[in-house]
Structures are given as C-alpha cells and as structure tokens.
mmCIF file of C-alpha atoms in Angstrom:
data_model
loop_
_atom_site.group_PDB
_atom_site.id
_atom_site.type_symbol
_atom_site.label_atom_id
_atom_site.label_comp_id
_atom_site.label_asym_id
_atom_site.label_seq_id
_atom_site.Cartn_x
_atom_site.Cartn_y
_atom_site.Cartn_z
ATOM 1 C CA MET A 13 63.898 118.388 -1.948
ATOM 2 C CA SER A 14 66.600 120.763 -2.949
ATOM 3 C CA ARG A 15 70.086 120.629 -1.553
ATOM 4 C CA SER A 16 69.729 124.138 -0.243
ATOM 5 C CA ALA A 17 66.738 123.066 1.797
ATOM 6 C CA LEU A 18 68.753 120.290 3.492
ATOM 7 C CA TYR A 19 71.385 122.750 4.633
ATOM 8 C CA SER A 20 69.225 125.729 5.322
ATOM 9 C CA PRO A 21 70.341 128.218 7.984
ATOM 10 C CA GLN A 22 67.387 127.230 10.106
ATOM 11 C CA LYS A 23 68.427 123.568 10.106
ATOM 12 C CA GLN A 24 72.027 124.372 10.849
ATOM 13 C CA SER A 25 70.992 126.612 13.726
ATOM 14 C CA GLY A 26 68.843 123.853 15.236
ATOM 15 C CA MET A 27 71.604 121.298 14.988
ATOM 16 C CA GLY A 28 74.061 123.704 16.583
ATOM 17 C CA LEU A 29 71.694 124.342 19.447
ATOM 18 C CA LEU A 30 71.230 120.597 20.001
ATOM 19 C CA ALA A 31 74.993 120.046 19.978
ATOM 20 C CA SER A 32 75.438 122.842 22.493
ATOM 21 C CA VAL A 33 72.855 121.305 24.792
ATOM 22 C CA VAL A 34 74.514 117.882 24.557
ATOM 23 C CA LEU A 35 77.933 119.393 25.179
ATOM 24 C CA ALA A 36 76.652 121.375 28.150
ATOM 25 C CA ALA A 37 75.055 118.250 29.604
ATOM 26 C CA GLY A 38 78.328 116.394 29.157
ATOM 27 C CA VAL A 39 80.258 119.129 30.905
ATOM 28 C CA VAL A 40 77.796 119.121 33.796
ATOM 29 C CA ALA A 41 77.975 115.332 34.095
ATOM 30 C CA ALA A 42 81.761 115.361 33.927
ATOM 31 C CA GLY A 43 81.883 118.087 36.521
ATOM 32 C CA PHE A 44 79.615 116.092 38.798
ATOM 33 C CA LEU A 45 81.757 112.969 38.424
ATOM 34 C CA MET A 46 84.942 114.930 39.068
ATOM 35 C CA ALA A 47 83.435 116.545 42.134
ATOM 36 C CA THR A 48 82.299 113.158 43.445
ATOM 37 C CA ALA A 49 85.706 111.631 42.779
ATOM 38 C CA LEU A 50 87.446 114.538 44.475
ATOM 39 C CA LYS A 51 85.134 114.234 47.452
ATOM 40 C CA ASP A 52 85.798 110.494 47.706
ATOM 41 C CA PHE A 53 89.528 111.105 47.333
ATOM 42 C CA ARG A 54 89.518 113.691 50.103
ATOM 43 C CA LYS A 55 87.456 111.368 52.252
ATOM 44 C CA TYR A 56 90.002 108.584 51.721
ATOM 45 C CA ASP A 57 92.888 110.950 52.302
ATOM 46 C CA GLN A 58 91.638 111.974 55.750
ATOM 47 C CA PHE A 59 92.771 109.582 58.445
ATOM 48 C CA ILE A 60 93.879 109.331 62.060
ATOM 49 C CA GLU A 61 97.193 107.709 62.931
ATOM 50 C CA VAL A 62 97.481 106.291 66.434
ATOM 51 C CA ARG A 63 99.642 103.819 68.332
ATOM 52 C CA GLY A 64 98.384 100.948 70.416
ATOM 53 C CA LEU A 65 100.269 99.494 73.382
ATOM 54 C CA ALA A 66 100.027 96.028 74.923
ATOM 55 C CA GLU A 67 102.077 94.706 77.848
ATOM 56 C CA GLU A 68 102.042 91.351 79.596
ATOM 57 C CA ILE A 69 103.999 89.874 82.508
ATOM 58 C CA VAL A 70 105.103 86.275 81.941
ATOM 59 C CA LYS A 71 107.375 83.759 83.638
ATOM 60 C CA SER A 72 110.623 82.609 82.067
ATOM 61 C CA ASP A 73 110.658 79.093 80.661
ATOM 62 C CA LYS A 74 114.427 78.598 80.294
ATOM 63 C CA ALA A 75 117.438 79.233 82.514
ATOM 64 C CA SER A 76 121.190 79.323 81.933
ATOM 65 C CA TRP A 77 123.568 79.066 84.903
ATOM 66 C CA ASN A 78 127.251 79.803 84.302
ATOM 67 C CA LEU A 79 129.658 78.451 86.950
ATOM 68 C CA SER A 80 133.414 78.978 86.704
ATOM 69 C CA PHE A 81 136.318 78.214 89.040
ATOM 70 C CA SER A 82 140.055 77.632 88.935
ATOM 71 C CA ALA A 83 142.732 75.407 90.439
ATOM 72 C CA VAL A 84 146.431 76.208 91.046
ATOM 73 C CA ALA A 85 149.494 73.944 91.176
ATOM 74 C CA GLU A 86 153.258 73.895 90.638
ATOM 75 C CA SER A 87 153.004 72.646 87.029
ATOM 76 C CA PRO A 88 150.535 72.893 84.127
ATOM 77 C CA GLN A 89 149.812 69.171 84.345
ATOM 78 C CA ALA A 90 149.144 69.304 88.090
ATOM 79 C CA ALA A 91 146.902 72.370 87.709
ATOM 80 C CA SER A 92 144.899 70.632 84.969
ATOM 81 C CA GLN A 93 144.497 67.496 87.059
ATOM 82 C CA ALA A 94 143.405 69.487 90.116
ATOM 83 C CA TRP A 95 140.876 71.366 88.014
ATOM 84 C CA ASN A 96 139.374 68.178 86.569
ATOM 85 C CA THR A 97 139.003 66.754 90.076
ATOM 86 C CA LYS A 98 137.065 69.854 91.150
ATOM 87 C CA LEU A 99 135.002 69.726 87.972
ATOM 88 C CA GLU A 100 133.792 66.208 88.737
ATOM 89 C CA LYS A 101 132.826 67.285 92.255
ATOM 90 C CA LEU A 102 131.006 70.348 90.900
ATOM 91 C CA GLU A 103 129.010 68.315 88.400
ATOM 92 C CA THR A 104 128.077 65.793 91.094
ATOM 93 C CA LEU A 105 126.803 68.604 93.316
ATOM 94 C CA VAL A 106 124.786 70.124 90.473
ATOM 95 C CA LEU A 107 123.219 66.776 89.640
ATOM 96 C CA GLY A 108 122.347 66.396 93.299
ATOM 97 C CA MET A 109 120.315 69.611 93.055
ATOM 98 C CA GLY A 110 117.861 67.867 90.728
ATOM 99 C CA PHE A 111 119.307 68.615 87.274
ATOM 100 C CA GLU A 112 120.128 66.253 84.401
ATOM 101 C CA ALA A 113 123.532 65.380 83.004
ATOM 102 C CA ALA A 114 122.280 66.304 79.514
ATOM 103 C CA ASP A 115 121.691 69.868 80.762
ATOM 104 C CA ILE A 116 125.354 70.355 81.687
ATOM 105 C CA ARG A 117 127.822 71.686 79.121
ATOM 106 C CA ARG A 118 131.502 71.933 79.959
ATOM 107 C CA GLN A 119 133.444 75.063 79.073
ATOM 108 C CA PRO A 120 137.004 74.824 77.705
ATOM 109 C CA MET A 121 139.732 74.788 80.332
ATOM 110 C CA ASN A 122 142.538 77.330 80.032
ATOM 111 C CA VAL A 123 145.927 76.880 81.683
ATOM 112 C CA PHE A 124 148.243 79.847 82.188
ATOM 113 C CA GLU A 125 151.147 80.924 84.356
ATOM 114 C CA ASN A 126 150.371 83.110 87.336
ATOM 115 C CA VAL A 127 152.107 86.473 87.366
ATOM 116 C CA ASN A 128 152.240 88.790 90.345
ATOM 117 C CA PRO A 129 151.012 92.179 89.074
ATOM 118 C CA ASN A 130 153.383 93.915 91.512
ATOM 119 C CA GLY A 131 156.355 91.988 90.284
ATOM 120 C CA GLY A 132 156.650 90.060 93.548
ATOM 121 C CA PHE A 133 157.380 86.419 94.149
ATOM 122 C CA VAL A 134 154.771 83.780 93.170
ATOM 123 C CA GLU A 135 154.690 80.721 95.398
ATOM 124 C CA PRO A 136 155.856 77.632 93.460
ATOM 125 C CA GLU A 137 152.720 75.642 94.324
ATOM 126 C CA LYS A 138 150.593 78.439 92.831
ATOM 127 C CA ARG A 139 152.676 79.132 89.735
ATOM 128 C CA TRP A 140 150.187 77.595 87.275
ATOM 129 C CA ARG A 141 146.439 78.119 87.113
ATOM 130 C CA ALA A 142 143.765 76.102 85.300
ATOM 131 C CA GLN A 143 140.481 77.922 84.768
ATOM 132 C CA GLY A 144 137.084 76.984 83.315
ATOM 133 C CA GLY A 145 133.653 75.805 84.333
ATOM 134 C CA ILE A 146 130.259 74.578 83.208
ATOM 135 C CA VAL A 147 127.023 76.002 81.831
ATOM 136 C CA LEU A 148 123.744 74.536 82.990
ATOM 137 C CA GLU A 149 120.894 75.048 80.509
ATOM 138 C CA THR A 150 117.504 73.804 81.648
ATOM 139 C CA ALA A 151 113.769 74.407 81.717
ATOM 140 C CA LYS A 152 113.742 73.949 85.510
ATOM 141 C CA VAL A 153 113.558 77.655 86.211
ATOM 142 C CA ASP A 154 112.437 77.440 89.834
ATOM 143 C CA GLU A 155 115.139 74.908 90.681
ATOM 144 C CA VAL A 156 117.842 77.151 89.227
ATOM 145 C CA GLU A 157 116.583 80.138 91.171
ATOM 146 C CA GLN A 158 116.760 78.129 94.408
ATOM 147 C CA ALA A 159 120.140 76.585 93.587
ATOM 148 C CA THR A 160 121.778 79.975 93.114
ATOM 149 C CA LEU A 161 121.048 80.681 96.769
ATOM 150 C CA LYS A 162 122.899 77.555 97.924
ATOM 151 C CA THR A 163 126.342 77.985 96.391
ATOM 152 C CA ASP A 164 127.921 77.415 99.812
ATOM 153 C CA VAL A 165 127.730 73.687 99.075
ATOM 154 C CA PHE A 166 130.484 74.200 96.508
ATOM 155 C CA LEU A 167 132.654 76.010 99.025
ATOM 156 C CA ASN A 168 132.287 73.071 101.394
ATOM 157 C CA GLU A 169 133.957 70.929 98.725
ATOM 158 C CA ASN A 170 136.806 73.430 98.354
ATOM 159 C CA ILE A 171 135.405 74.810 95.112
ATOM 160 C CA VAL A 172 135.626 78.591 95.157
ATOM 161 C CA LEU A 173 133.390 79.968 92.441
ATOM 162 C CA GLU A 174 134.887 82.860 90.494
ATOM 163 C CA SER A 175 131.635 83.376 88.615
ATOM 164 C CA SER A 176 128.049 82.322 89.283
ATOM 165 C CA TYR A 177 125.905 84.077 86.717
ATOM 166 C CA VAL A 178 122.342 83.087 85.897
ATOM 167 C CA GLN A 179 120.161 84.244 83.012
ATOM 168 C CA PHE A 180 116.457 83.582 82.512
ATOM 169 C CA TYR A 181 114.699 83.532 79.147
ATOM 170 C CA PHE A 182 111.168 83.488 77.781
ATOM 171 C CA THR A 183 111.133 81.556 74.507
ATOM 172 C CA ASP A 184 107.414 80.938 73.876
ATOM 173 C CA LEU A 185 106.669 84.329 72.324
ATOM 174 C CA ASN A 186 104.629 82.909 69.446
ATOM 175 C CA THR A 187 102.010 81.644 71.903
ATOM 176 C CA ILE A 188 101.158 85.087 73.275
ATOM 177 C CA LYS A 189 101.681 87.120 70.081
ATOM 178 C CA PRO A 190 98.090 86.846 68.753
ATOM 179 C CA ARG A 191 96.393 88.045 71.934
ATOM 180 C CA MET A 192 98.933 90.818 72.473
ATOM 181 C CA LEU A 193 98.486 92.124 68.929
ATOM 182 C CA LYS A 194 94.723 92.028 69.417
ATOM 183 C CA ALA A 195 95.050 93.961 72.672
ATOM 184 C CA ALA A 196 97.362 96.529 71.045
ATOM 185 C CA THR A 197 94.939 97.029 68.149
ATOM 186 C CA GLU A 198 92.005 97.498 70.529
ATOM 187 C CA ASN A 199 94.067 100.019 72.479
ATOM 188 C CA ALA A 200 94.779 101.902 69.247
ATOM 189 C CA LYS A 201 91.076 101.897 68.314
ATOM 190 C CA GLU A 202 90.195 103.416 71.695
ATOM 191 C CA ALA A 203 92.786 106.131 71.189
ATOM 192 C CA ALA A 204 91.445 106.840 67.686
ATOM 193 C CA GLN A 205 87.880 107.124 68.949
ATOM 194 C CA THR A 206 88.926 109.526 71.700
ATOM 195 C CA PHE A 207 90.833 111.665 69.217
ATOM 196 C CA ALA A 208 87.958 111.587 66.711
ATOM 197 C CA THR A 209 85.407 112.617 69.346
ATOM 198 C CA ASP A 210 87.554 115.558 70.371
ATOM 199 C CA SER A 211 87.924 116.542 66.707
ATOM 200 C CA GLY A 212 84.254 116.202 65.790
ATOM 201 C CA VAL A 213 84.699 113.330 63.320
ATOM 202 C CA THR A 214 83.832 109.641 63.243
ATOM 203 C CA VAL A 215 86.293 106.746 63.027
ATOM 204 C CA GLY A 216 85.839 104.807 59.812
ATOM 205 C CA ALA A 217 87.453 101.725 58.319
ATOM 206 C CA LEU A 218 90.989 100.557 59.025
ATOM 207 C CA LYS A 219 93.418 101.979 56.469
ATOM 208 C CA THR A 220 96.795 100.500 57.453
ATOM 209 C CA ALA A 221 98.291 98.660 60.421
ATOM 210 C CA THR A 222 101.961 98.109 61.230
ATOM 211 C CA GLN A 223 103.202 95.659 63.847
ATOM 212 C CA GLY A 224 106.020 96.926 66.035
ATOM 213 C CA LEU A 225 108.833 94.879 67.550
ATOM 214 C CA PHE A 226 108.237 92.774 70.637
ATOM 215 C CA SER A 227 110.555 93.678 73.507
ATOM 216 C CA ILE A 228 111.406 91.633 76.604
ATOM 217 C CA SER A 229 112.627 93.392 79.736
ATOM 218 C CA ALA A 230 112.436 93.369 83.520
ATOM 219 C CA PRO A 231 108.919 93.879 84.952
ATOM 220 C CA LEU A 232 109.816 97.256 86.476
ATOM 221 C CA SER A 233 112.208 98.500 83.813
ATOM 222 C CA GLU A 234 112.353 99.073 80.069
ATOM 223 C CA TYR A 235 115.856 97.575 79.913
ATOM 224 C CA GLY A 236 117.809 94.530 81.030
ATOM 225 C CA GLY A 237 115.974 91.782 82.821
ATOM 226 C CA ASP A 238 118.299 88.868 81.980
ATOM 227 C CA ASN A 239 118.539 87.847 85.639
ATOM 228 C CA THR A 240 114.835 88.205 86.485
ATOM 229 C CA VAL A 241 112.502 85.205 86.368
ATOM 230 C CA MET A 242 109.480 87.329 85.482
ATOM 231 C CA LYS A 243 109.559 89.204 82.180
ATOM 232 C CA LYS A 244 107.598 92.108 80.724
ATOM 233 C CA ILE A 245 106.606 91.585 77.090
ATOM 234 C CA ARG A 246 105.748 94.792 75.244
ATOM 235 C CA VAL A 247 104.588 95.627 71.722
ATOM 236 C CA VAL A 248 103.511 98.875 70.074
ATOM 237 C CA THR A 249 101.453 98.898 66.866
ATOM 238 C CA LYS A 250 100.899 101.815 64.469
ATOM 239 C CA VAL A 251 97.375 101.991 63.027
ATOM 240 C CA GLN A 252 95.654 104.387 60.627
ATOM 241 C CA TYR A 253 91.845 104.765 60.529
ATOM 242 C CA LEU A 254 89.843 106.656 57.934
ATOM 243 C CA VAL A 255 87.591 109.390 59.319
ATOM 244 C CA GLU A 256 84.077 110.371 58.241
#
C-alpha cells in the first residue's frame, strides 16, 4: 500500500470526525459532572441556623455563711482578748446548730484605733476595736437556711453581728450537662423544622453544632441568685442543619 493511501484525505477526514465526536462526548461528560458537583455544592451550602434553649431548676448543694463581729476595749491587747472570747462563743453556738468544726474557717482579726468621724471625743474603753469573724462552708444547705433566721441567739450572748451574709452554690453541673444539651439540641431541631416548613424545604443532616455557656442565676431572674437556694441553669446551643 502506498504512503499516499495511508494518509489520504478521506482517512484524515474520518479520523478528524472521530476525534471531534470523542471531544464532544468528553465536553458533555465534563459538563454533566460539573453541573452535578455544582448542584451538590449548592445543596451543601444551603442550611438553617437555629438556637436551642434548655433550662432547669435545681437545688444548691453547697452553702457559705459569712459571720463577722467586733469587740472594743481601752487597749489593743484588751480588744483582741475580748474578740477571741466572743469568737469562741460564736463557734460554740454554730456547732450547736448542727455543723462540724471542720466546716468553720476563721477570718483574720484586725485591730485598729477608733476615730470619731466628727472629731469628737472617743470613750477610753472604746478606743480600740478588734474586728473579724468566721466563714462556714458546708453541704448542709437546709440547715444554713434555717440558721440564718435564728441569729438572735448570738445577740443573747452579747455578740452583735456586723455581717451575716450567706451564699448558695450548685457545683454538680457535670451531672446535668448531658441531658440539658440533649434538650437544647431537640429544641433547636424543633425550631429548624418549623422554619423549614414555613420556607417550603426539608430539614436534612446536622451540619455544625456549637455548645453555649452554662449560666446559673436566680429562678425568676437572669442575674444574681447567690443568696437563693434554688438555681436556674440555662444553656443555649447554636445548630446548623442542611436543607433539602
């Protein structure tokens, strides 16, 4: 066969046509894959972001009771001695309320000279003042709450309280975290489904979820709550769901 026959115009035309068909098929296939990828990308890019709320009322499991008082005398030494005498009486009374000695922590005593703010005369027997107190830290929450209502027993022993401040705490947060996070996530899913129904779409798979901070406050307020036995635990989660 001659060389001219191998490379005849007819052969070259056929090969060109075949190459064009293959190229066209490749372009169509590539276009189809790109369209599918773009569709999947857009599908993944469409999502609903909602927040889920969970709240729970719990009882405090720890209490801190701060008691402070002072004693006056004509000298620093006498004021310090008078204060220590009152301190022993105070601790005895607290122990008599059903608390343990290990729960009592003494605060430092401060001794200072009394000064009349108006520049008047200070009685010699009241010239020096010793001041301090104790902090009771216990898990006996109910007993502390009742004891704070009976501070007149201290007055009967000539102990005038200058401060009687109680704080209640909830420290077992890890125990209720799992169920609260579950409740918050379920609340978010309900919100997403409501939003999706109103928008004419369907909630798909979970895309992302972010846990918010747990807050502890008074049952009827978003703030404070240190002096309330019952606490409100609150958490808000942010969740994103894909839509179909």
